[in-house]
mmCIF file of C-alpha atoms and ligand atoms in Angstrom:
data_model
loop_
_atom_site.group_PDB
_atom_site.id
_atom_site.type_symbol
_atom_site.label_atom_id
_atom_site.label_comp_id
_atom_site.label_asym_id
_atom_site.label_seq_id
_atom_site.Cartn_x
_atom_site.Cartn_y
_atom_site.Cartn_z
ATOM 1 C CA MET W 1 144.146 41.775 81.650
ATOM 2 C CA THR W 2 140.619 42.918 82.416
ATOM 3 C CA TYR W 3 137.299 41.663 83.788
ATOM 4 C CA LYS W 4 133.710 42.863 83.429
ATOM 5 C CA ALA W 5 131.631 44.164 86.343
ATOM 6 C CA GLU W 6 127.877 44.502 85.809
ATOM 7 C CA TYR W 7 126.749 47.298 88.176
ATOM 8 C CA ILE W 8 123.111 46.703 89.212
ATOM 9 C CA TRP W 9 120.873 49.239 90.971
ATOM 10 C CA LEU W 10 117.220 50.088 91.736
ATOM 11 C CA ASP W 11 115.884 53.090 89.835
ATOM 12 C CA GLY W 12 113.430 55.807 90.946
ATOM 13 C CA THR W 13 110.357 54.552 89.048
ATOM 14 C CA ARG W 14 107.181 54.761 91.152
ATOM 15 C CA PRO W 15 105.300 53.073 92.588
ATOM 16 C CA THR W 16 107.575 50.119 91.780
ATOM 17 C CA ALA W 17 111.304 50.481 91.182
ATOM 18 C CA LYS W 18 112.853 48.854 88.116
ATOM 19 C CA LEU W 19 116.269 47.239 87.947
ATOM 20 C CA ARG W 20 118.986 48.908 85.878
ATOM 21 C CA SER W 21 122.521 47.790 85.079
ATOM 22 C CA LYS W 22 125.566 48.744 83.049
ATOM 23 C CA THR W 23 129.014 47.310 82.506
ATOM 24 C CA LYS W 24 132.399 48.558 83.675
ATOM 25 C CA ILE W 25 135.681 47.087 82.429
ATOM 26 C CA LEU W 26 138.190 46.797 85.261
ATOM 27 C CA ALA W 27 141.845 45.842 85.527
ATOM 28 C CA THR W 28 142.334 42.330 86.869
ATOM 29 C CA GLY W 29 143.161 42.537 90.565
ATOM 30 C CA SER W 30 141.359 45.855 91.139
ATOM 31 C CA GLU W 31 138.126 46.118 93.183
ATOM 32 C CA PRO W 32 134.931 47.580 91.646
ATOM 33 C CA PRO W 33 135.102 51.294 92.535
ATOM 34 C CA VAL W 34 132.362 53.852 93.203
ATOM 35 C CA TRP W 35 130.786 54.794 89.859
ATOM 36 C CA GLY W 36 128.134 57.184 88.505
ATOM 37 C CA PHE W 37 125.198 57.356 86.119
ATOM 38 C CA ASP W 38 122.693 59.720 84.551
ATOM 39 C CA GLY W 39 119.851 59.973 87.062
ATOM 40 C CA SER W 40 117.649 61.933 84.640
ATOM 41 C CA SER W 41 117.132 58.740 82.620
ATOM 42 C CA THR W 42 116.090 56.632 85.639
ATOM 43 C CA ASN W 43 113.656 58.948 87.467
ATOM 44 C CA GLN W 44 116.416 59.754 89.944
ATOM 45 C CA ALA W 45 117.304 63.330 88.895
ATOM 46 C CA GLU W 46 116.271 66.396 86.925
ATOM 47 C CA GLY W 47 118.280 67.107 83.804
ATOM 48 C CA HIS W 48 120.361 70.039 85.071
ATOM 49 C CA ALA W 49 122.242 68.235 87.868
ATOM 50 C CA SER W 50 121.779 64.623 86.972
ATOM 51 C CA ASP W 51 124.895 62.819 88.252
ATOM 52 C CA ARG W 52 124.087 60.118 90.777
ATOM 53 C CA VAL W 53 126.523 57.839 92.592
ATOM 54 C CA LEU W 54 126.668 54.017 92.535
ATOM 55 C CA GLN W 55 128.162 52.639 95.745
ATOM 56 C CA PRO W 56 128.982 48.912 95.492
ATOM 57 C CA VAL W 57 127.561 46.958 98.458
ATOM 58 C CA ALA W 58 127.739 43.303 97.400
ATOM 59 C CA SER W 59 129.428 41.320 94.657
ATOM 60 C CA TYR W 60 128.590 37.907 93.147
ATOM 61 C CA PRO W 61 130.219 35.744 90.442
ATOM 62 C CA ASP W 62 128.504 36.555 87.112
ATOM 63 C CA PRO W 63 126.985 33.268 85.895
ATOM 64 C CA ILE W 64 125.956 34.773 82.538
ATOM 65 C CA ARG W 65 129.406 35.912 81.435
ATOM 66 C CA GLY W 66 131.374 33.464 83.581
ATOM 67 C CA GLY W 67 135.138 33.606 84.152
ATOM 68 C CA ASP W 68 136.226 36.319 86.573
ATOM 69 C CA ASP W 69 133.289 38.571 85.706
ATOM 70 C CA VAL W 70 131.043 39.794 88.528
ATOM 71 C CA LEU W 71 127.626 41.222 89.336
ATOM 72 C CA VAL W 72 127.963 44.266 91.590
ATOM 73 C CA LEU W 73 124.869 45.319 93.534
ATOM 74 C CA CYS W 74 124.879 49.045 94.398
ATOM 75 C CA GLU W 75 123.151 51.629 96.566
ATOM 76 C CA VAL W 76 122.368 55.004 94.970
ATOM 77 C CA PHE W 77 123.642 58.206 96.610
ATOM 78 C CA HIS W 78 123.575 61.909 95.853
ATOM 79 C CA THR W 79 126.953 63.469 95.078
ATOM 80 C CA ASP W 80 126.990 64.896 98.640
ATOM 81 C CA ASN W 81 127.019 61.309 99.948
ATOM 82 C CA THR W 82 123.468 61.282 101.305
ATOM 83 C CA PRO W 83 121.325 58.261 100.292
ATOM 84 C CA HIS W 84 119.038 58.979 97.338
ATOM 85 C CA GLU W 85 115.270 59.013 98.102
ATOM 86 C CA SER W 86 114.937 55.786 96.077
ATOM 87 C CA ASN W 87 117.575 54.058 98.238
ATOM 88 C CA THR W 88 115.394 51.833 100.442
ATOM 89 C CA ARG W 89 118.406 49.738 101.454
ATOM 90 C CA ALA W 90 119.845 52.606 103.512
ATOM 91 C CA ALA W 91 116.848 52.569 105.905
ATOM 92 C CA LEU W 92 117.046 48.776 106.250
ATOM 93 C CA ARG W 93 120.743 48.986 107.196
ATOM 94 C CA GLU W 94 119.904 51.028 110.304
ATOM 95 C CA VAL W 95 116.965 48.883 111.422
ATOM 96 C CA ALA W 96 118.834 45.611 110.800
ATOM 97 C CA GLU W 97 121.745 46.841 112.901
ATOM 98 C CA ARG W 98 119.442 47.900 115.753
ATOM 99 C CA HIS W 99 117.937 44.396 115.994
ATOM 100 C CA ALA W 100 120.976 42.333 114.979
ATOM 101 C CA ALA W 101 121.348 40.820 118.455
ATOM 102 C CA GLN W 102 118.041 38.935 117.942
ATOM 103 C CA GLU W 103 119.579 37.211 114.874
ATOM 104 C CA PRO W 104 116.591 37.692 112.518
ATOM 105 C CA LEU W 105 116.287 35.353 109.524
ATOM 106 C CA PHE W 106 114.089 35.633 106.448
ATOM 107 C CA GLY W 107 113.096 33.260 103.653
ATOM 108 C CA ILE W 108 111.191 34.935 100.800
ATOM 109 C CA GLU W 109 109.064 32.990 98.272
ATOM 110 C CA GLN W 110 109.173 34.915 95.009
ATOM 111 C CA GLU W 111 106.271 34.153 92.660
ATOM 112 C CA TYR W 112 106.395 35.464 89.092
ATOM 113 C CA THR W 113 104.805 34.943 85.680
ATOM 114 C CA PHE W 114 106.362 34.499 82.256
ATOM 115 C CA PHE W 115 104.864 36.405 79.354
ATOM 116 C CA LYS W 116 105.378 35.802 75.658
ATOM 117 C CA GLY W 117 104.293 39.039 74.002
ATOM 118 C CA SER W 118 101.131 40.239 75.709
ATOM 119 C CA ARG W 119 99.917 36.831 76.963
ATOM 120 C CA PRO W 120 101.000 34.757 79.960
ATOM 121 C CA LEU W 121 103.095 31.841 78.704
ATOM 122 C CA GLY W 122 100.806 28.831 78.217
ATOM 123 C CA PHE W 123 97.691 30.948 77.504
ATOM 124 C CA PRO W 124 96.524 30.137 73.959
ATOM 125 C CA ASP W 125 96.105 33.111 71.572
ATOM 126 C CA GLY W 126 92.673 34.633 72.024
ATOM 127 C CA GLY W 127 91.538 32.026 74.556
ATOM 128 C CA PHE W 128 92.137 30.653 77.987
ATOM 129 C CA PRO W 129 93.786 27.475 79.249
ATOM 130 C CA ALA W 130 91.898 24.921 81.343
ATOM 131 C CA PRO W 131 91.043 26.266 84.826
ATOM 132 C CA GLN W 132 93.575 26.056 87.676
ATOM 133 C CA GLY W 133 94.016 22.687 89.288
ATOM 134 C CA GLY W 134 96.787 20.685 87.656
ATOM 135 C CA TYR W 135 99.480 23.284 87.143
ATOM 136 C CA TYR W 136 100.865 23.661 90.681
ATOM 137 C CA CYS W 137 103.971 21.443 90.929
ATOM 138 C CA GLY W 138 102.778 19.781 87.714
ATOM 139 C CA VAL W 139 104.661 17.784 85.126
ATOM 140 C CA GLY W 140 104.099 17.358 81.399
ATOM 141 C CA THR W 141 103.687 19.616 78.392
ATOM 142 C CA ASP W 142 99.935 19.936 79.045
ATOM 143 C CA GLU W 143 100.594 21.385 82.517
ATOM 144 C CA ILE W 144 103.946 23.189 82.331
ATOM 145 C CA SER W 145 105.224 26.256 80.470
ATOM 146 C CA GLY W 146 108.728 27.708 80.642
ATOM 147 C CA ARG W 147 110.645 24.979 82.465
ATOM 148 C CA PRO W 148 113.911 25.332 80.427
ATOM 149 C CA THR W 149 114.069 29.014 81.429
ATOM 150 C CA VAL W 150 113.310 28.179 85.058
ATOM 151 C CA GLU W 151 116.051 25.534 85.181
ATOM 152 C CA LYS W 152 118.576 27.915 83.616
ATOM 153 C CA HIS W 153 117.624 30.654 86.092
ATOM 154 C CA LEU W 154 118.085 28.242 88.999
ATOM 155 C CA GLU W 155 121.526 27.210 87.698
ATOM 156 C CA ASN W 156 122.508 30.846 87.265
ATOM 157 C CA CYS W 157 121.413 31.764 90.800
ATOM 158 C CA LEU W 158 123.351 28.857 92.307
ATOM 159 C CA ALA W 159 126.444 29.700 90.235
ATOM 160 C CA ALA W 160 126.203 33.274 91.544
ATOM 161 C CA GLY W 161 126.296 31.871 95.087
ATOM 162 C CA LEU W 162 122.731 32.867 95.958
ATOM 163 C CA ALA W 163 121.030 30.958 98.790
ATOM 164 C CA ILE W 164 118.113 29.597 96.774
ATOM 165 C CA SER W 165 116.219 27.032 98.866
ATOM 166 C CA GLY W 166 113.892 25.675 96.159
ATOM 167 C CA ILE W 167 111.650 26.251 93.137
ATOM 168 C CA ASN W 168 108.159 25.122 92.118
ATOM 169 C CA ALA W 169 105.574 25.571 89.372
ATOM 170 C CA GLU W 170 102.618 27.665 90.578
ATOM 171 C CA VAL W 171 98.841 27.446 90.221
ATOM 172 C CA MET W 172 98.497 29.414 86.955
ATOM 173 C CA PRO W 173 100.161 28.338 83.685
ATOM 174 C CA GLY W 174 103.452 30.213 83.180
ATOM 175 C CA GLN W 175 103.595 31.044 86.893
ATOM 176 C CA TRP W 176 106.560 29.886 88.994
ATOM 177 C CA GLU W 177 108.236 30.437 92.350
ATOM 178 C CA PHE W 178 111.736 30.419 93.757
ATOM 179 C CA GLN W 179 112.691 30.859 97.401
ATOM 180 C CA VAL W 180 115.684 32.776 98.786
ATOM 181 C CA GLY W 181 116.951 32.204 102.325
ATOM 182 C CA PRO W 182 116.948 31.775 105.194
ATOM 183 C CA LEU W 183 119.335 34.721 105.529
ATOM 184 C CA GLY W 184 119.617 37.933 107.541
ATOM 185 C CA PRO W 185 117.544 40.915 106.354
ATOM 186 C CA LEU W 186 120.181 42.662 104.223
ATOM 187 C CA ASP W 187 121.464 39.468 102.619
ATOM 188 C CA VAL W 188 118.024 38.087 101.767
ATOM 189 C CA ALA W 189 116.939 41.374 100.205
ATOM 190 C CA ASP W 190 120.205 41.864 98.278
ATOM 191 C CA GLN W 191 120.068 38.305 96.986
ATOM 192 C CA LEU W 192 116.406 38.561 96.014
ATOM 193 C CA TRP W 193 117.118 41.686 93.935
ATOM 194 C CA VAL W 194 120.033 39.912 92.216
ATOM 195 C CA ALA W 195 117.884 36.791 91.646
ATOM 196 C CA ARG W 196 115.227 39.022 90.053
ATOM 197 C CA TRP W 197 117.852 40.605 87.805
ATOM 198 C CA LEU W 198 119.034 37.118 86.811
ATOM 199 C CA LEU W 199 115.425 36.098 86.122
ATOM 200 C CA TYR W 200 114.865 38.954 83.660
ATOM 201 C CA ARG W 201 118.317 38.482 82.119
ATOM 202 C CA THR W 202 117.980 34.702 81.751
ATOM 203 C CA ALA W 203 114.486 35.005 80.250
ATOM 204 C CA GLU W 204 115.868 37.414 77.601
ATOM 205 C CA ASP W 205 117.853 34.527 76.120
ATOM 206 C CA PHE W 206 114.626 32.504 75.758
ATOM 207 C CA GLY W 207 112.615 35.342 74.192
ATOM 208 C CA LEU W 208 110.430 35.581 77.313
ATOM 209 C CA SER W 209 109.717 38.352 79.780
ATOM 210 C CA ALA W 210 109.079 37.722 83.451
ATOM 211 C CA THR W 211 106.763 39.945 85.473
ATOM 212 C CA LEU W 212 106.165 40.428 89.202
ATOM 213 C CA ASP W 213 102.677 41.793 88.471
ATOM 214 C CA PRO W 214 100.567 40.725 91.482
ATOM 215 C CA LYS W 215 97.494 40.062 89.290
ATOM 216 C CA PRO W 216 98.911 39.110 85.879
ATOM 217 C CA ALA W 217 95.648 37.614 84.586
ATOM 218 C CA LYS W 218 92.163 38.932 85.322
ATOM 219 C CA GLY W 219 89.514 36.460 86.376
ATOM 220 C CA ASP W 220 89.631 33.274 88.397
ATOM 221 C CA TRP W 221 93.420 32.987 88.545
ATOM 222 C CA ASN W 222 95.658 33.218 91.606
ATOM 223 C CA GLY W 223 97.705 36.369 91.983
ATOM 224 C CA ALA W 224 101.465 36.424 92.564
ATOM 225 C CA GLY W 225 102.848 37.001 96.042
ATOM 226 C CA ALA W 226 106.097 37.084 97.956
ATOM 227 C CA HIS W 227 105.327 35.172 101.159
ATOM 228 C CA THR W 228 107.873 36.343 103.706
ATOM 229 C CA ASN W 229 108.997 33.839 106.349
ATOM 230 C CA PHE W 230 110.543 35.276 109.488
ATOM 231 C CA SER W 231 112.169 34.185 112.734
ATOM 232 C CA THR W 232 114.425 35.454 115.498
ATOM 233 C CA ARG W 233 116.728 33.261 117.557
ATOM 234 C CA LYS W 234 114.147 33.251 120.369
ATOM 235 C CA MET W 235 111.346 32.242 117.934
ATOM 236 C CA ARG W 236 113.539 29.342 116.808
ATOM 237 C CA GLU W 237 113.611 28.238 120.471
ATOM 238 C CA SER W 238 110.216 29.180 121.915
ATOM 239 C CA TYR W 239 106.568 29.035 120.774
ATOM 240 C CA ASP W 240 105.711 31.995 123.036
ATOM 241 C CA ALA W 241 108.012 34.102 120.880
ATOM 242 C CA VAL W 242 106.401 32.745 117.681
ATOM 243 C CA ILE W 243 102.931 33.737 118.955
ATOM 244 C CA GLU W 244 104.150 37.139 120.157
ATOM 245 C CA ALA W 245 105.542 37.910 116.664
ATOM 246 C CA ALA W 246 102.214 36.930 115.041
ATOM 247 C CA GLU W 247 100.306 39.048 117.594
ATOM 248 C CA ALA W 248 102.627 42.038 117.152
ATOM 249 C CA LEU W 249 101.861 42.224 113.427
ATOM 250 C CA GLY W 250 98.170 42.696 114.317
ATOM 251 C CA ARG W 251 98.533 45.475 116.935
ATOM 252 C CA ASP W 252 98.560 49.306 117.000
ATOM 253 C CA GLY W 253 97.872 50.212 113.390
ATOM 254 C CA LYS W 254 100.563 47.808 112.200
ATOM 255 C CA PRO W 255 98.314 45.921 109.728
ATOM 256 C CA LEU W 256 97.652 49.077 107.683
ATOM 257 C CA GLU W 257 101.239 50.338 107.944
ATOM 258 C CA HIS W 258 102.500 47.008 106.628
ATOM 259 C CA ILE W 259 99.909 46.453 103.935
ATOM 260 C CA THR W 260 100.394 49.891 102.372
ATOM 261 C CA ASN W 261 104.087 49.043 101.942
ATOM 262 C CA TYR W 262 103.673 45.473 100.677
ATOM 263 C CA GLY W 263 103.632 46.324 96.955
ATOM 264 C CA ILE W 264 101.297 48.331 94.735
ATOM 265 C CA GLY W 265 98.010 46.594 93.961
ATOM 266 C CA VAL W 266 97.969 44.560 97.172
ATOM 267 C CA GLU W 267 94.209 45.171 97.705
ATOM 268 C CA ALA W 268 93.465 43.643 94.303
ATOM 269 C CA ARG W 269 95.344 40.475 95.252
ATOM 270 C CA LEU W 270 94.280 40.091 98.919
ATOM 271 C CA THR W 271 90.583 39.625 98.240
ATOM 272 C CA GLY W 272 89.927 36.743 100.615
ATOM 273 C CA ALA W 273 89.778 34.293 97.691
ATOM 274 C CA HIS W 274 92.647 32.368 96.047
ATOM 275 C CA GLU W 275 94.460 31.402 99.276
ATOM 276 C CA THR W 276 94.543 34.967 100.620
ATOM 277 C CA ALA W 277 93.070 36.839 103.584
ATOM 278 C CA PRO W 278 91.191 40.111 102.921
ATOM 279 C CA TRP W 279 93.699 42.992 102.995
ATOM 280 C CA ASP W 280 91.726 44.991 105.614
ATOM 281 C CA LYS W 281 91.319 42.199 108.176
ATOM 282 C CA TYR W 282 94.434 40.907 109.961
ATOM 283 C CA SER W 283 94.437 37.276 111.099
ATOM 284 C CA TYR W 284 96.875 34.517 111.943
ATOM 285 C CA GLY W 285 96.487 30.796 112.327
ATOM 286 C CA VAL W 286 98.200 27.426 112.336
ATOM 287 C CA SER W 287 98.363 25.824 108.875
ATOM 288 C CA ASP W 288 95.904 28.454 107.644
ATOM 289 C CA ARG W 289 96.567 29.509 104.053
ATOM 290 C CA GLY W 290 93.520 31.773 104.283
ATOM 291 C CA ALA W 291 95.105 33.857 107.071
ATOM 292 C CA SER W 292 97.313 36.954 106.772
ATOM 293 C CA VAL W 293 100.028 35.166 108.725
ATOM 294 C CA ARG W 294 100.432 31.391 108.801
ATOM 295 C CA ILE W 295 102.183 29.405 111.514
ATOM 296 C CA PRO W 296 103.352 26.271 109.664
ATOM 297 C CA TRP W 297 102.019 23.020 111.164
ATOM 298 C CA GLN W 298 105.516 21.706 112.006
ATOM 299 C CA VAL W 299 106.139 24.883 113.984
ATOM 300 C CA GLU W 300 103.150 24.124 116.190
ATOM 301 C CA VAL W 301 104.214 20.487 116.537
ATOM 302 C CA GLU W 302 107.788 21.398 117.448
ATOM 303 C CA GLN W 303 106.682 24.440 119.509
ATOM 304 C CA LYS W 304 109.327 26.652 117.858
ATOM 305 C CA GLY W 305 110.302 27.976 114.447
ATOM 306 C CA TYR W 306 109.009 30.824 112.284
ATOM 307 C CA ILE W 307 105.960 32.617 110.884
ATOM 308 C CA GLU W 308 104.929 33.208 107.263
ATOM 309 C CA ASP W 309 103.546 36.643 106.336
ATOM 310 C CA ARG W 310 101.444 35.786 103.270
ATOM 311 C CA ARG W 311 100.460 39.373 102.446
ATOM 312 C CA PRO W 312 103.426 40.829 100.503
ATOM 313 C CA ASN W 313 102.876 41.121 96.767
ATOM 314 C CA ALA W 314 105.292 39.627 94.245
ATOM 315 C CA ASN W 315 106.286 43.233 93.408
ATOM 316 C CA VAL W 316 107.200 44.149 97.014
ATOM 317 C CA ASP W 317 110.566 45.784 97.708
ATOM 318 C CA PRO W 318 112.396 43.248 99.925
ATOM 319 C CA TYR W 319 114.340 46.091 101.586
ATOM 320 C CA VAL W 320 110.972 47.472 102.767
ATOM 321 C CA VAL W 321 109.174 44.275 103.815
ATOM 322 C CA THR W 322 112.140 42.973 105.828
ATOM 323 C CA ARG W 323 112.598 46.377 107.516
ATOM 324 C CA LEU W 324 108.934 46.550 108.581
ATOM 325 C CA ILE W 325 108.708 42.959 109.833
ATOM 326 C CA VAL W 326 111.963 42.960 111.765
ATOM 327 C CA ASP W 327 111.153 46.336 113.319
ATOM 328 C CA THR W 328 107.579 45.446 114.348
ATOM 329 C CA CYS W 329 108.371 41.949 115.626
ATOM 330 C CA ALA W 330 111.796 42.487 117.204
ATOM 331 C CA THR W 331 110.602 45.615 119.041
ATOM 332 C CA ALA W 332 107.587 43.714 120.447
ATOM 333 C CA LEU W 333 109.674 40.657 121.361
ATOM 334 C CA GLU W 334 112.096 42.837 123.270
ATOM 335 C CA LYS W 335 109.235 44.535 125.168
ATOM 336 C CA ALA W 336 107.768 41.139 126.030
ATOM 337 C CA GLY W 337 111.087 39.879 127.403
ATOM 338 C CA LEU W 338 111.362 37.439 124.489
ATOM 339 C CA ALA W 339 114.420 38.951 122.784
HETATM 340 P P1 ADP R 1 105.404 27.183 101.477
HETATM 341 O O1 ADP R 1 105.003 25.906 102.125
HETATM 342 O O2 ADP R 1 104.727 28.371 102.083
HETATM 343 O O3 ADP R 1 105.267 27.149 99.970
HETATM 344 P P2 ADP R 1 108.320 27.324 100.952
HETATM 345 O O4 ADP R 1 108.987 26.023 101.138
HETATM 346 O O5 ADP R 1 108.062 27.795 99.564
HETATM 347 O O6 ADP R 1 106.971 27.348 101.844
HETATM 348 O O7 ADP R 1 109.193 28.484 101.626
HETATM 349 C C1 ADP R 1 109.526 28.479 102.970
HETATM 350 C C2 ADP R 1 110.673 29.455 103.192
HETATM 351 O O8 ADP R 1 110.877 29.611 104.588
HETATM 352 C C3 ADP R 1 112.007 29.008 102.616
HETATM 353 O O9 ADP R 1 112.609 30.088 101.925
HETATM 354 C C4 ADP R 1 112.810 28.667 103.857
HETATM 355 O O10 ADP R 1 114.181 28.893 103.667
HETATM 356 C C5 ADP R 1 112.248 29.649 104.868
HETATM 357 N N1 ADP R 1 112.508 29.288 106.261
HETATM 358 C C6 ADP R 1 112.616 28.060 106.806
HETATM 359 N N2 ADP R 1 112.903 28.133 108.124
HETATM 360 C C7 ADP R 1 112.956 29.464 108.426
HETATM 361 C C8 ADP R 1 113.221 30.196 109.624
HETATM 362 N N3 ADP R 1 113.457 29.591 110.793
HETATM 363 N N4 ADP R 1 113.197 31.542 109.554
HETATM 364 C C9 ADP R 1 112.934 32.178 108.407
HETATM 365 N N5 ADP R 1 112.703 31.536 107.243
HETATM 366 C C10 ADP R 1 112.709 30.196 107.243
HETATM 367 MN MN1 MN R 2 106.251 28.322 98.551
HETATM 368 MN MN1 MN R 3 103.643 29.939 96.203
HETATM 369 MN MN1 MN R 4 104.153 30.226 101.197
#
């Protein structure tokens, strides 16, 4: 008896990594072992010494194939056991461990856009749909494009055991969002990568492609982001800690360090229009969807909770954004006696 394991990894494509996967047939009862691949075909090696190593780090029931089949998320290593340069998870492991005592949690809102051919789904051939206004959380064929795919993706994520907290239609036709979390930094990032893989894979069966392009349509259309919600145990108990985290993200060169790692094309999306703050001016505020960082209104009312970093692009690497936020905020909270 056998089962199928779909090994999934991030490739070396720059500036934005792509997902890759291939299938291994395993004997029932055996665990997915370390495996290898040809790094010269994934921008992870030159041709002459191209073997790269796939190290399984997390496994999920495979909702596409079903049965005992699994999805196996991997880190990429060199054959000498050092993490490959494209392995952004390795750096997060260290930082997450350093700050684990503060019990950081993340919820990431992944926006994305369906395309059919070269047009966003719902854009008529050679023309444009009616301006934004009715699409966000809309209902009806005149407002909504791609719902069967979205529903199937949601079902697949839940069947894989992913901690999806919700979905909604977004402000542009063909644009949608799902949220993963709240979870610790490694889990939220692992699960977001697997949810992205399931998005692309599910959309294949509907003849659609999904893109994380932060500005999928030129003109007066919202971009696509990955709002990143964050808290520590202390922030979930104290408003002082919430404010300190929001302040810390604005200090000591942090705004530029963060923004340059929040996904390629972030300046084109964070213009100051379309519910964004300008990329070169850090701000935070209660209920303020025009700020870099929003403190949700209930958080102010309850005087505890979390902050929302609205800057990350849809195409951000969740291993990178969670590493930067937990490092900046947890380090500052500790210094301030709010750990
Ligand atoms: P928005 O109003 O910005 O659209 P969403 O409901 O789409 O918000 O997403 C909010 C996200 O914040 C969810 O993923 C949720 O799980 C997450 N979240 C809620 N509480 C916390 C918390 N204490 N720490 C981190 N994330 C949280
Ligand atoms: Mn949202
Ligand atoms: Mn949204
Ligand atoms: Mn949001």
